[in-house]
Tab-separated table of N, CA, C and O in Angstrom:
chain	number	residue	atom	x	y	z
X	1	UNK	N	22.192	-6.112	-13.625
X	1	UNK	CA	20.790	-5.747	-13.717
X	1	UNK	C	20.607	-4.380	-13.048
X	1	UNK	O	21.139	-4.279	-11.942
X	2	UNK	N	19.619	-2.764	-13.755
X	2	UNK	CA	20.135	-2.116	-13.038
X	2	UNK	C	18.685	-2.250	-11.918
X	2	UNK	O	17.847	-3.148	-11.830
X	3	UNK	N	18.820	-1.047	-11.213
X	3	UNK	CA	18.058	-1.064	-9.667
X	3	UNK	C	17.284	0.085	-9.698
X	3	UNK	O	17.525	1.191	-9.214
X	4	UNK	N	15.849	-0.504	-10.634
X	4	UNK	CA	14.724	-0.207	-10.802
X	4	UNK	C	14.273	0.589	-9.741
X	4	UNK	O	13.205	1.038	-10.157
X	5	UNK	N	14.449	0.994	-8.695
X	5	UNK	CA	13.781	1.428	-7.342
X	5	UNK	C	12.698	2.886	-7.528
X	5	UNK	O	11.615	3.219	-7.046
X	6	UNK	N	13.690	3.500	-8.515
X	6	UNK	CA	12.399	4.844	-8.927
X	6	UNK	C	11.590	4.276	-9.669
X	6	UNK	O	10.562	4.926	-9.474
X	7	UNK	N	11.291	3.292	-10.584
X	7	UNK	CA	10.320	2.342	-11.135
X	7	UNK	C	9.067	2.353	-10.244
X	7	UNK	O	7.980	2.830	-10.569
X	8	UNK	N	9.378	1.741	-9.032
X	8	UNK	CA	8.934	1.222	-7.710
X	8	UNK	C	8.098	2.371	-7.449
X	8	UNK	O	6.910	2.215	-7.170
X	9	UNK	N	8.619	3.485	-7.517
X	9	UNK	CA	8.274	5.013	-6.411
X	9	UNK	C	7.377	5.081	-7.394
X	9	UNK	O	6.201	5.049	-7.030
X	10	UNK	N	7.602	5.170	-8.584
X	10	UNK	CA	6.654	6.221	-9.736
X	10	UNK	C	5.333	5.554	-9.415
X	10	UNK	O	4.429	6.082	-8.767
X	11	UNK	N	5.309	3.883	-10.132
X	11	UNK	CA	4.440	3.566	-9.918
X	11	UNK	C	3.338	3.256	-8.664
X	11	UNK	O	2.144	3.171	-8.954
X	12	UNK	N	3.735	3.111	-7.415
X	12	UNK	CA	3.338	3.521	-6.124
X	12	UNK	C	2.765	5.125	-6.104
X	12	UNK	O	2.172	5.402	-5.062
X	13	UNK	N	2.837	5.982	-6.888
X	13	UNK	CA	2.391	7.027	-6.637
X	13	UNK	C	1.364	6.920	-7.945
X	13	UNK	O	0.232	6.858	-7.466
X	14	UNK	N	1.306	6.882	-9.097
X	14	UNK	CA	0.499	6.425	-9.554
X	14	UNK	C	-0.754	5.642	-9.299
X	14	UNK	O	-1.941	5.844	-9.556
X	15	UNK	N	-0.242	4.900	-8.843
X	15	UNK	CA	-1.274	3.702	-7.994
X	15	UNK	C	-2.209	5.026	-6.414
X	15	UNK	O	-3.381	5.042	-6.036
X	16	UNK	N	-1.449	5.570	-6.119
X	16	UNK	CA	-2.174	6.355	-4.864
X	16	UNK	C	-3.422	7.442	-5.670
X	16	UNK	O	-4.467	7.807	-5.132
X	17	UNK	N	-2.971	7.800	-7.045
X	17	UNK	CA	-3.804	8.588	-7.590
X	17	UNK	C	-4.850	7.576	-8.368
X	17	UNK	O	-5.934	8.055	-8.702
X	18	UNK	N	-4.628	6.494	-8.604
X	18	UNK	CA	-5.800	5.957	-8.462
X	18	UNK	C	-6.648	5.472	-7.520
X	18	UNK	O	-7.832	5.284	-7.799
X	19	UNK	N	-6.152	5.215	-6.313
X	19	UNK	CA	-7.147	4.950	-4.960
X	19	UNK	C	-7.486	6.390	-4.895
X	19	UNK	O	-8.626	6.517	-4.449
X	20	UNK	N	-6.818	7.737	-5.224
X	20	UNK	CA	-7.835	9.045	-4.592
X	20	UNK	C	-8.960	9.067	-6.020
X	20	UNK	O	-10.119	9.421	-5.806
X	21	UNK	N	-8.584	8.713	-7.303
X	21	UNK	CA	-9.591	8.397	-8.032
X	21	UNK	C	-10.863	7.969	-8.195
X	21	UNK	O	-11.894	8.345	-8.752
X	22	UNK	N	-10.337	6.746	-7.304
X	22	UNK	CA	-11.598	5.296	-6.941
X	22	UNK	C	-11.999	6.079	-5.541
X	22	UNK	O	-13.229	6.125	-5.548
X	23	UNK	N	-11.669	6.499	-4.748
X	23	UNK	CA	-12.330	7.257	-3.923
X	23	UNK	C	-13.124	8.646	-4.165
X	23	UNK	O	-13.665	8.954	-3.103
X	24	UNK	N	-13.315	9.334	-4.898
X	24	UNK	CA	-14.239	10.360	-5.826
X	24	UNK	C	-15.478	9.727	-6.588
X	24	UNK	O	-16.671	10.022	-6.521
X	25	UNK	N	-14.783	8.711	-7.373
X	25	UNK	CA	-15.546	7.891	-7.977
X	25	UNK	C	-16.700	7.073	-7.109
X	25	UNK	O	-17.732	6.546	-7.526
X	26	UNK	N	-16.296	7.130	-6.072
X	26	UNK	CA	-17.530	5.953	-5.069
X	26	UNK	C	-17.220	4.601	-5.413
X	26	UNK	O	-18.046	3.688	-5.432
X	27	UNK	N	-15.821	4.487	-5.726
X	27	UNK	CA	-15.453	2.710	-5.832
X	27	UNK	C	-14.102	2.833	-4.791
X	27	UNK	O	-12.878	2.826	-4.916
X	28	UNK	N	-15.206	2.964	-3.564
X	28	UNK	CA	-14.080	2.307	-2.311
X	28	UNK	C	-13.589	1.062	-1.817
X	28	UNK	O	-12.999	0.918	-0.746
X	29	UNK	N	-13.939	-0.105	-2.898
X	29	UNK	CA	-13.303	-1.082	-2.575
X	29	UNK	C	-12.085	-1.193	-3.213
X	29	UNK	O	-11.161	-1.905	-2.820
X	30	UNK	N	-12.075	-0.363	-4.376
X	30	UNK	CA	-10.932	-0.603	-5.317
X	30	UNK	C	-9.807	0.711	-4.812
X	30	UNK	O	-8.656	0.383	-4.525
X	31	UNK	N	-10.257	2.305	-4.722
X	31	UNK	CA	-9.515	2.644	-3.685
X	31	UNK	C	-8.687	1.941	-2.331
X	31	UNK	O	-7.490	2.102	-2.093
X	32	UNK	N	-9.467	1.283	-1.676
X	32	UNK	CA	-8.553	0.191	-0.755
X	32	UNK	C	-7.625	-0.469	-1.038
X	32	UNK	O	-6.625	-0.420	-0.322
X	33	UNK	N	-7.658	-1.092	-1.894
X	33	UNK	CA	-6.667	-1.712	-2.601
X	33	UNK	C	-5.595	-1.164	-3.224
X	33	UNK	O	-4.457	-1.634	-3.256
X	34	UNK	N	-6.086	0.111	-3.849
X	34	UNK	CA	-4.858	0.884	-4.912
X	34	UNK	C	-4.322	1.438	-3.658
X	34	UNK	O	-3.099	1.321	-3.741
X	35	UNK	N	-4.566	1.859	-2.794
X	35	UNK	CA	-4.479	2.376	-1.326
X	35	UNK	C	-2.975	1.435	-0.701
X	35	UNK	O	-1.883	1.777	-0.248
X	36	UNK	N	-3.523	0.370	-0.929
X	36	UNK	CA	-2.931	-0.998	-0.277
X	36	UNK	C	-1.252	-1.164	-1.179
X	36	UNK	O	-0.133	-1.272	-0.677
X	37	UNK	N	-1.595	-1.133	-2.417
X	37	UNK	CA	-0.510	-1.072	-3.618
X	37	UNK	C	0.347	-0.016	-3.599
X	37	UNK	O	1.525	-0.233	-3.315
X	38	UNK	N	0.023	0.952	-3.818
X	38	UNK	CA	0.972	2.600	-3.203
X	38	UNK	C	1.845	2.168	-2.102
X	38	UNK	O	3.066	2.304	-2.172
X	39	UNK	N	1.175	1.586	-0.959
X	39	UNK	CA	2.125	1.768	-0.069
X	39	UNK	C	3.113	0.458	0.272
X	39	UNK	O	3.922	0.534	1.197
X	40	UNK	N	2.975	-0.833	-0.601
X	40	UNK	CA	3.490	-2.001	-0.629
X	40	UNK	C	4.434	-1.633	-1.643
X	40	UNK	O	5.581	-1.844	-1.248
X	41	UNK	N	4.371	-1.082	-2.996
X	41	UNK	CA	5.214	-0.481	-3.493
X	41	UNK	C	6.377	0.136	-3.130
X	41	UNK	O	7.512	-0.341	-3.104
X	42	UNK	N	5.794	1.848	-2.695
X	42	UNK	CA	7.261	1.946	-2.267
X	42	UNK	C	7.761	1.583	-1.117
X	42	UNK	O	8.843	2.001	-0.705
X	43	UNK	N	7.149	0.911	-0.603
X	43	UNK	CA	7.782	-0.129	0.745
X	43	UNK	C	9.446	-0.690	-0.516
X	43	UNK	O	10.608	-0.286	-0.562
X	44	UNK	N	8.890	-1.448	-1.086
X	44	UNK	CA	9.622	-2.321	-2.065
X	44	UNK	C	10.586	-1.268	-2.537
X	44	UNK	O	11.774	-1.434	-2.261
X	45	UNK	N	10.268	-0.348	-3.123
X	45	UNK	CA	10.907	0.995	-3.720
X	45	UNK	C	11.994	1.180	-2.415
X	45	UNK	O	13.035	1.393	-3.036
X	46	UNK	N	12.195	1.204	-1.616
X	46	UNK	CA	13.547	1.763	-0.872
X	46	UNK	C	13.817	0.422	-0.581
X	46	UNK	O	15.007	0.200	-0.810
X	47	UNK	N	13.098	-0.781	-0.088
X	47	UNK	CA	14.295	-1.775	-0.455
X	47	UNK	C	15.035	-1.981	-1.071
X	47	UNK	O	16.149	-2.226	-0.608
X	48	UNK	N	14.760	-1.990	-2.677
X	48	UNK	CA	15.664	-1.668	-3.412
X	48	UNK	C	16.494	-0.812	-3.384
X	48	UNK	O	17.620	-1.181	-3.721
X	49	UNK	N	16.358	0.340	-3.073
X	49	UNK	CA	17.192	1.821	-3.011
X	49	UNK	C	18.209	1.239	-1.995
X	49	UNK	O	19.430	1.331	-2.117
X	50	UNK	N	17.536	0.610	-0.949
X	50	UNK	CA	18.762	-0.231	-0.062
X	50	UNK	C	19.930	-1.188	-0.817
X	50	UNK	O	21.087	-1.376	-0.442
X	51	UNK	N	19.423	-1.587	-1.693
X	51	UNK	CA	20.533	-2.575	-2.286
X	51	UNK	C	19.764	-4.218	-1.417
X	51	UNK	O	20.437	-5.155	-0.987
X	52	UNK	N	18.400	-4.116	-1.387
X	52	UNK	CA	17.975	-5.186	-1.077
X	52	UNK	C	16.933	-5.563	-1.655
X	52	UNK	O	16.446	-4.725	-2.413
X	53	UNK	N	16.089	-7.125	-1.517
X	53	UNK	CA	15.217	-7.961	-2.151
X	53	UNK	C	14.072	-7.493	-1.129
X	53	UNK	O	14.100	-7.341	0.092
X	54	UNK	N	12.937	-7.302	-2.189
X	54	UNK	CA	11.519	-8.073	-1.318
X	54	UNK	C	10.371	-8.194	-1.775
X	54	UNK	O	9.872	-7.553	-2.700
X	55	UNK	N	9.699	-9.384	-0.872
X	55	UNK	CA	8.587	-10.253	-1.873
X	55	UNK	C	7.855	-10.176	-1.417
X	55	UNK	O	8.225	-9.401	-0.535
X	56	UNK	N	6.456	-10.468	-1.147
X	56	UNK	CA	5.318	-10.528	-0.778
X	56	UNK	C	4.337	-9.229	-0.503
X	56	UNK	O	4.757	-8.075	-0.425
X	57	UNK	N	3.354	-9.508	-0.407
X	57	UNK	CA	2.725	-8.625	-0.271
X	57	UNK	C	2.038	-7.812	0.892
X	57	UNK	O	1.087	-7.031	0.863
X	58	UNK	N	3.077	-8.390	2.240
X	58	UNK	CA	1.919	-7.640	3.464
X	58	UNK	C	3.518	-6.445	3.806
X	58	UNK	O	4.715	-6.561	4.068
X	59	UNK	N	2.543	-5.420	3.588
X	59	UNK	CA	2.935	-4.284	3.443
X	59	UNK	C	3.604	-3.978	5.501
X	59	UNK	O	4.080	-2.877	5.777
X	60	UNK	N	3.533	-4.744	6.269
X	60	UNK	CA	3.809	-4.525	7.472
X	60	UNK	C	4.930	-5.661	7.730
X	60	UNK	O	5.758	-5.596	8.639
X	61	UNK	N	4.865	-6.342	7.122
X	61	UNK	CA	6.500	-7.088	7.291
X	61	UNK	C	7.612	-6.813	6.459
X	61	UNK	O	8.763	-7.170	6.708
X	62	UNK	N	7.126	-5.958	5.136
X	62	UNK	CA	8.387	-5.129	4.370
X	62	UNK	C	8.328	-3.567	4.940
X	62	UNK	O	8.730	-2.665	4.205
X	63	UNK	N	8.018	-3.387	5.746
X	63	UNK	CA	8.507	-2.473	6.694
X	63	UNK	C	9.340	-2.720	8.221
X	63	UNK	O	10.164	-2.059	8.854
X	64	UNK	N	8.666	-4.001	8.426
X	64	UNK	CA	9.517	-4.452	9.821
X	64	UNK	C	11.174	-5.158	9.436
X	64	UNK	O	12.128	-5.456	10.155
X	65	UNK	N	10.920	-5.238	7.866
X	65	UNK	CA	12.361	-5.904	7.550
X	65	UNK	C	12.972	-4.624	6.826
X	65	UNK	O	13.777	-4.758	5.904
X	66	UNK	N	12.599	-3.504	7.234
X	66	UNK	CA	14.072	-2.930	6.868
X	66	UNK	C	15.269	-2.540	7.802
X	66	UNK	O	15.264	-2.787	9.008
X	67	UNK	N	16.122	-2.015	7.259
X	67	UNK	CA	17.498	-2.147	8.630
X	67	UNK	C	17.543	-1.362	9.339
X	67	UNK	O	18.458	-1.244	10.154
X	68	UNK	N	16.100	-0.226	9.189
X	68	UNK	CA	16.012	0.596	10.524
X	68	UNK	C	14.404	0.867	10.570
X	68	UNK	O	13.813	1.674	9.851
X	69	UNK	N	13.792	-0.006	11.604
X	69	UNK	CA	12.247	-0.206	11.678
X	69	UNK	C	12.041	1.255	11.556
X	69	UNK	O	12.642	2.079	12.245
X	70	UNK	N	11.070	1.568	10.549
X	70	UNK	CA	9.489	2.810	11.266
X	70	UNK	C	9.130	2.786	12.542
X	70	UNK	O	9.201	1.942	13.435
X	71	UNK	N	8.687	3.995	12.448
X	71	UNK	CA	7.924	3.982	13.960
X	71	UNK	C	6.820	3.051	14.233
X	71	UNK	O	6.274	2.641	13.208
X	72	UNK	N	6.279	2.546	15.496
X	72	UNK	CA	4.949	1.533	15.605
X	72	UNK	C	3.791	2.083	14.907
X	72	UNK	O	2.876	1.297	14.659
X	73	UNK	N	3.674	3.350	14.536
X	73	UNK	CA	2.450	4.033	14.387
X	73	UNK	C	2.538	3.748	12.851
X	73	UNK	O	1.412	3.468	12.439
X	74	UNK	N	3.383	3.723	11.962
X	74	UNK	CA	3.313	3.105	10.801
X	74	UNK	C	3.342	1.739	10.133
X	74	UNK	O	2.964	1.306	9.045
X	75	UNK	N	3.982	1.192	11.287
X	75	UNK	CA	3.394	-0.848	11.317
X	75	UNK	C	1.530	-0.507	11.311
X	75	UNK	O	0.753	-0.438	10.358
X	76	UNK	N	1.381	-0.409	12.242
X	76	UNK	CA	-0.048	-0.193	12.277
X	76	UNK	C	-1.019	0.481	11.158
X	76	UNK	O	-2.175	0.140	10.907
X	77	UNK	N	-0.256	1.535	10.540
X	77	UNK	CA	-0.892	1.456	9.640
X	77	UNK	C	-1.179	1.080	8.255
X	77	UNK	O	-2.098	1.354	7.483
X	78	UNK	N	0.283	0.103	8.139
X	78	UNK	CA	0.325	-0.680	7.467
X	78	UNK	C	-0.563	-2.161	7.171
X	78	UNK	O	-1.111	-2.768	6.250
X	79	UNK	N	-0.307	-2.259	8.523
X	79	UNK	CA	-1.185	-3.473	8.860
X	79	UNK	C	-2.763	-3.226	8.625
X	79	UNK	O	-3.305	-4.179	8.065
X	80	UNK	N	-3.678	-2.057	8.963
X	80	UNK	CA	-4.693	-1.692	8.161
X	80	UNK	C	-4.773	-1.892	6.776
X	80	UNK	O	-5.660	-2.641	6.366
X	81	UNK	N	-3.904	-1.285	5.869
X	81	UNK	CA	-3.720	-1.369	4.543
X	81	UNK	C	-3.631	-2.874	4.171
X	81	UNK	O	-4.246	-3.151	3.142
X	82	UNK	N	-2.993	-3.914	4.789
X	82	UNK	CA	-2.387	-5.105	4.462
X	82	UNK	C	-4.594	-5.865	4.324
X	82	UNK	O	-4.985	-6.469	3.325
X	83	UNK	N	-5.208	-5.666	5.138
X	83	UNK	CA	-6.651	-6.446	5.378
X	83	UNK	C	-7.239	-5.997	3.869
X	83	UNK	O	-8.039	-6.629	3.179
X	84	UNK	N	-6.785	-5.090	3.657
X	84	UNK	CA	-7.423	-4.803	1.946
X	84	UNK	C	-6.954	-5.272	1.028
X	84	UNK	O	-7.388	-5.081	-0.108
X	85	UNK	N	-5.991	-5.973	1.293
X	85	UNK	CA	-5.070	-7.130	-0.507
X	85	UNK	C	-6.135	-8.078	-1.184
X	85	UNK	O	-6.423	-8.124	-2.380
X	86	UNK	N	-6.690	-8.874	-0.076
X	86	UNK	CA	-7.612	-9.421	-0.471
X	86	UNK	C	-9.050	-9.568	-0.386
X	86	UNK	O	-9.668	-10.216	-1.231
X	87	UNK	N	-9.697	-8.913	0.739
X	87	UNK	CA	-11.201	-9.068	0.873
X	87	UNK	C	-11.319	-7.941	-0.305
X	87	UNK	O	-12.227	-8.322	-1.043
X	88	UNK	N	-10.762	-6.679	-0.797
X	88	UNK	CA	-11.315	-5.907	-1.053
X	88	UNK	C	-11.879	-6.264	-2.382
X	88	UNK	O	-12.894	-5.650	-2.708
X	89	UNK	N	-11.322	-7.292	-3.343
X	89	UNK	CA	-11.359	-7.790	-4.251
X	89	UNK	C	-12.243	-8.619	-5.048
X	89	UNK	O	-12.434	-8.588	-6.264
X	90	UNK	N	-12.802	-9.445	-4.062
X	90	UNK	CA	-12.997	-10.910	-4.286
X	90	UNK	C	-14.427	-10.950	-3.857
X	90	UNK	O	-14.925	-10.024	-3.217
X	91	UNK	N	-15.074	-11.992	-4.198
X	91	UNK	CA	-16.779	-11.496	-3.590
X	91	UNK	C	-16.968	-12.837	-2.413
X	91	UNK	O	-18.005	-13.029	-1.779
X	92	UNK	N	-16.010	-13.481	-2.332
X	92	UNK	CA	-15.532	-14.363	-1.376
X	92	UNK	C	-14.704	-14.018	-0.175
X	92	UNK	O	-14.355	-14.848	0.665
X	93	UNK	N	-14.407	-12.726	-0.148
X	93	UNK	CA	-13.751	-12.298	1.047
X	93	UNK	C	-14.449	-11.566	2.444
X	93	UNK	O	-13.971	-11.076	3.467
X	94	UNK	N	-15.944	-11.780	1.878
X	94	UNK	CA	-16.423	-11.556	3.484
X	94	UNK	C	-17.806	-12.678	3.320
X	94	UNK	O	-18.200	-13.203	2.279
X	95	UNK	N	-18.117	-12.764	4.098
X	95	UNK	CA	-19.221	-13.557	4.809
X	95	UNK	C	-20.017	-13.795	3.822
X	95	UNK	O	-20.345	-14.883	3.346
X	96	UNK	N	-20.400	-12.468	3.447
X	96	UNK	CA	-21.436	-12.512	2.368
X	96	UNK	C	-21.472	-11.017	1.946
X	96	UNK	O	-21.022	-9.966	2.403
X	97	UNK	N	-22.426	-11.502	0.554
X	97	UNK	CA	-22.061	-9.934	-0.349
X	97	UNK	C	-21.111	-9.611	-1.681
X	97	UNK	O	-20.237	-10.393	-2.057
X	98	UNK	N	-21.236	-9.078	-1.958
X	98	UNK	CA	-20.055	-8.988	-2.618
X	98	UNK	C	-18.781	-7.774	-2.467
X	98	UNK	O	-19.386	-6.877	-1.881
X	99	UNK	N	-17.748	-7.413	-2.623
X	99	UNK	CA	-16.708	-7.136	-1.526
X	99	UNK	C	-17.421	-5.265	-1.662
X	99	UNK	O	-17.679	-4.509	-0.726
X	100	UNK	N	-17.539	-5.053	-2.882
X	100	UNK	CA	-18.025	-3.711	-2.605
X	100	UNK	C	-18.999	-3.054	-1.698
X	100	UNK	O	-19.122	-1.849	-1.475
X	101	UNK	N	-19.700	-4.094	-1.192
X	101	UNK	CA	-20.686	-3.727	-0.431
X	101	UNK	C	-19.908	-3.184	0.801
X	101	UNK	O	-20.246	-2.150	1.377
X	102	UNK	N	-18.737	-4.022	1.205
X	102	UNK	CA	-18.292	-3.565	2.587
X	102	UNK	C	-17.498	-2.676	2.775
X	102	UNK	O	-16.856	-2.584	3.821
X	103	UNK	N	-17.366	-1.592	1.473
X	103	UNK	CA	-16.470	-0.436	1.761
X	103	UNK	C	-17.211	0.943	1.981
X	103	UNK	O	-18.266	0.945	1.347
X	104	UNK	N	-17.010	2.034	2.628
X	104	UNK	CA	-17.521	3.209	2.004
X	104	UNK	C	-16.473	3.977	2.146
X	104	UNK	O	-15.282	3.666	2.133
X	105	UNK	N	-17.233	5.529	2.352
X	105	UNK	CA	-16.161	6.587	2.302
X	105	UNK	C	-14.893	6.611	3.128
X	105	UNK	O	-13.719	6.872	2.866
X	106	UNK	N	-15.627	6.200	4.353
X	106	UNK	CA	-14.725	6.363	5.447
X	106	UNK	C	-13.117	5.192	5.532
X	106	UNK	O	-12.030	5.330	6.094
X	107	UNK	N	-13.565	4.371	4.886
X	107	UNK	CA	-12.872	2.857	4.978
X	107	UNK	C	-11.882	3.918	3.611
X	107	UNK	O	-10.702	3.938	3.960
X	108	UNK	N	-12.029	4.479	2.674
X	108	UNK	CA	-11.141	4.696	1.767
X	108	UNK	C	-10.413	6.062	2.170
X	108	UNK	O	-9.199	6.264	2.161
X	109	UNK	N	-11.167	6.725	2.433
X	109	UNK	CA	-10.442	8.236	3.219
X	109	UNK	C	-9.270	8.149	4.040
X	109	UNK	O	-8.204	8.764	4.053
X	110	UNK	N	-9.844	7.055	4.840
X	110	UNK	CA	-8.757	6.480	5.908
X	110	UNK	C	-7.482	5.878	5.240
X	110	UNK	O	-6.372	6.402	5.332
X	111	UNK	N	-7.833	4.341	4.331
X	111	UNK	CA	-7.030	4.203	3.775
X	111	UNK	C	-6.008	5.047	2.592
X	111	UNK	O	-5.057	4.400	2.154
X	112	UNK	N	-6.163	6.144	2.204
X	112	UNK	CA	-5.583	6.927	2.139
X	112	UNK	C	-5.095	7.587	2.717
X	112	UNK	O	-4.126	8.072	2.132
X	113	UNK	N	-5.206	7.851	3.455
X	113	UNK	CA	-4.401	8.887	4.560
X	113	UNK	C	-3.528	7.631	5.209
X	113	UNK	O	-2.460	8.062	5.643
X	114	UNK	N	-3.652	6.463	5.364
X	114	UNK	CA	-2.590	5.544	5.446
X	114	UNK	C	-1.172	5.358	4.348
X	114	UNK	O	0.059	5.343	4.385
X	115	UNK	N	-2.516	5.214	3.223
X	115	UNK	CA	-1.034	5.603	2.277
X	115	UNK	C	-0.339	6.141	2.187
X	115	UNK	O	0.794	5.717	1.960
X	116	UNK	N	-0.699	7.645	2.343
X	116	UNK	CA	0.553	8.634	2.191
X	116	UNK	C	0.798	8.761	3.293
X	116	UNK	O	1.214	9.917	3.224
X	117	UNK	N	0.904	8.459	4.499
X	117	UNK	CA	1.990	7.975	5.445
X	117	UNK	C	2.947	7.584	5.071
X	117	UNK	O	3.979	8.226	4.875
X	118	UNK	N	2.686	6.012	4.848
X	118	UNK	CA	3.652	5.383	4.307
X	118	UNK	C	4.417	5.885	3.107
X	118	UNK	O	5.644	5.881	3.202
X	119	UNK	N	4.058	6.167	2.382
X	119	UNK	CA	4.970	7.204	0.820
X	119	UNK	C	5.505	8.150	1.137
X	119	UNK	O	6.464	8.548	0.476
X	120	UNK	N	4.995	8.931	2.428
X	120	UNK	CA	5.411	10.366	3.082
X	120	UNK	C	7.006	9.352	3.911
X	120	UNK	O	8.107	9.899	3.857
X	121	UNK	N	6.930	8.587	4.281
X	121	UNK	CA	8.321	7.930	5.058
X	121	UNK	C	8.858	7.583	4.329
X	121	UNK	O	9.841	8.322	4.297
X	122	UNK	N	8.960	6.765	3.479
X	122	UNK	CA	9.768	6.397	2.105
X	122	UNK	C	9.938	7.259	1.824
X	122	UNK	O	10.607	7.709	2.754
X	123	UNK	N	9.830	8.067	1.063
X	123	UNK	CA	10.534	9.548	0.806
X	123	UNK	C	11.434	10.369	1.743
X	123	UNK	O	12.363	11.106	1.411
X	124	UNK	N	11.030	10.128	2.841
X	124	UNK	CA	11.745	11.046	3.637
X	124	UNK	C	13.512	9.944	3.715
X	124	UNK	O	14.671	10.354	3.653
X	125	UNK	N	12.967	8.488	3.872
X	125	UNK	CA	13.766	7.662	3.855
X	125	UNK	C	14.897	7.779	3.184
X	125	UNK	O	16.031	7.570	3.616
X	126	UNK	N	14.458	8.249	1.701
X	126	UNK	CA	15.459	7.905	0.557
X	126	UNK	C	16.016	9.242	0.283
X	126	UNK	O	16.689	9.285	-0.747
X	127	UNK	N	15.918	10.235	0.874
X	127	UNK	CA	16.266	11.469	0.520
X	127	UNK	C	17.311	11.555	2.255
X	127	UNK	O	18.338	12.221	2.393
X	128	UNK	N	16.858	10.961	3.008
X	128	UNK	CA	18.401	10.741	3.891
X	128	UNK	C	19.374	9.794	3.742
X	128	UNK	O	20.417	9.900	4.387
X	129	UNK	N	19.135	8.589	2.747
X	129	UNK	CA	20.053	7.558	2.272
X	129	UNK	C	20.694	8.112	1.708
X	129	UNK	O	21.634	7.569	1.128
């Protein structure tokens, strides 16, 4: 089977130009999310490039499982990104409301600039592998 991993990258960057999309657009809940996808992606994207498996979706434990941790400052901001998989979505993921209500600029700006953190290290990652 071959080892899709630039698959992984393309679409993770794809996905980031649609959270800066949905962030222009004034749909910062869905920016959050594409936000969230970019960087769970190529998380996945150099696992593979590793010659390894990975599943799920919290973008801060497929970074703590690779064979040479990130720095803390990118757990963390992973772990930001990871709270947007699902409230950002769903009109059941906060109290009340429906999920768009609880995003704005700032919540997507940010989460972008999380993303390409994370895509900015993966890259740097796979170009020293």
């Amino acid at each position: 089977m071959p080892n899709r991993w630039r698959n992984w990258l393309a679409q993770a960057e794809h996905d980031l130009g649609q959270a800066t999309a949905s962030h222009l657009d004034g749909r910062h809940d869905w920016s959050c999310f594409a936000a969230h996808q970019a960087a769970e992606k190529a998380v996945k994207a150099l696992h593979l490039a590793l010659g390894r498996e990975a599943w799920g979706h919290v973008t801060a434990r497929l970074l703590n499982e690779l064979p040479t941790p990130p720095p803390a400052e990118l757990i963390d901001r992973a772990r930001i990104l990871d709270n947007y998989y699902v409230p950002a979505r769903y009109p059941n993921g906060h109290v009340e409301g429906p999920a768009f209500e609880h995003y704005g600029s700032l919540h997507s700006s940010q989460a972008l600039d999380h993303a390409r953190a994370v895509i900015d290290f993966v890259r740097k990652a796979l170009a020293d592998a």
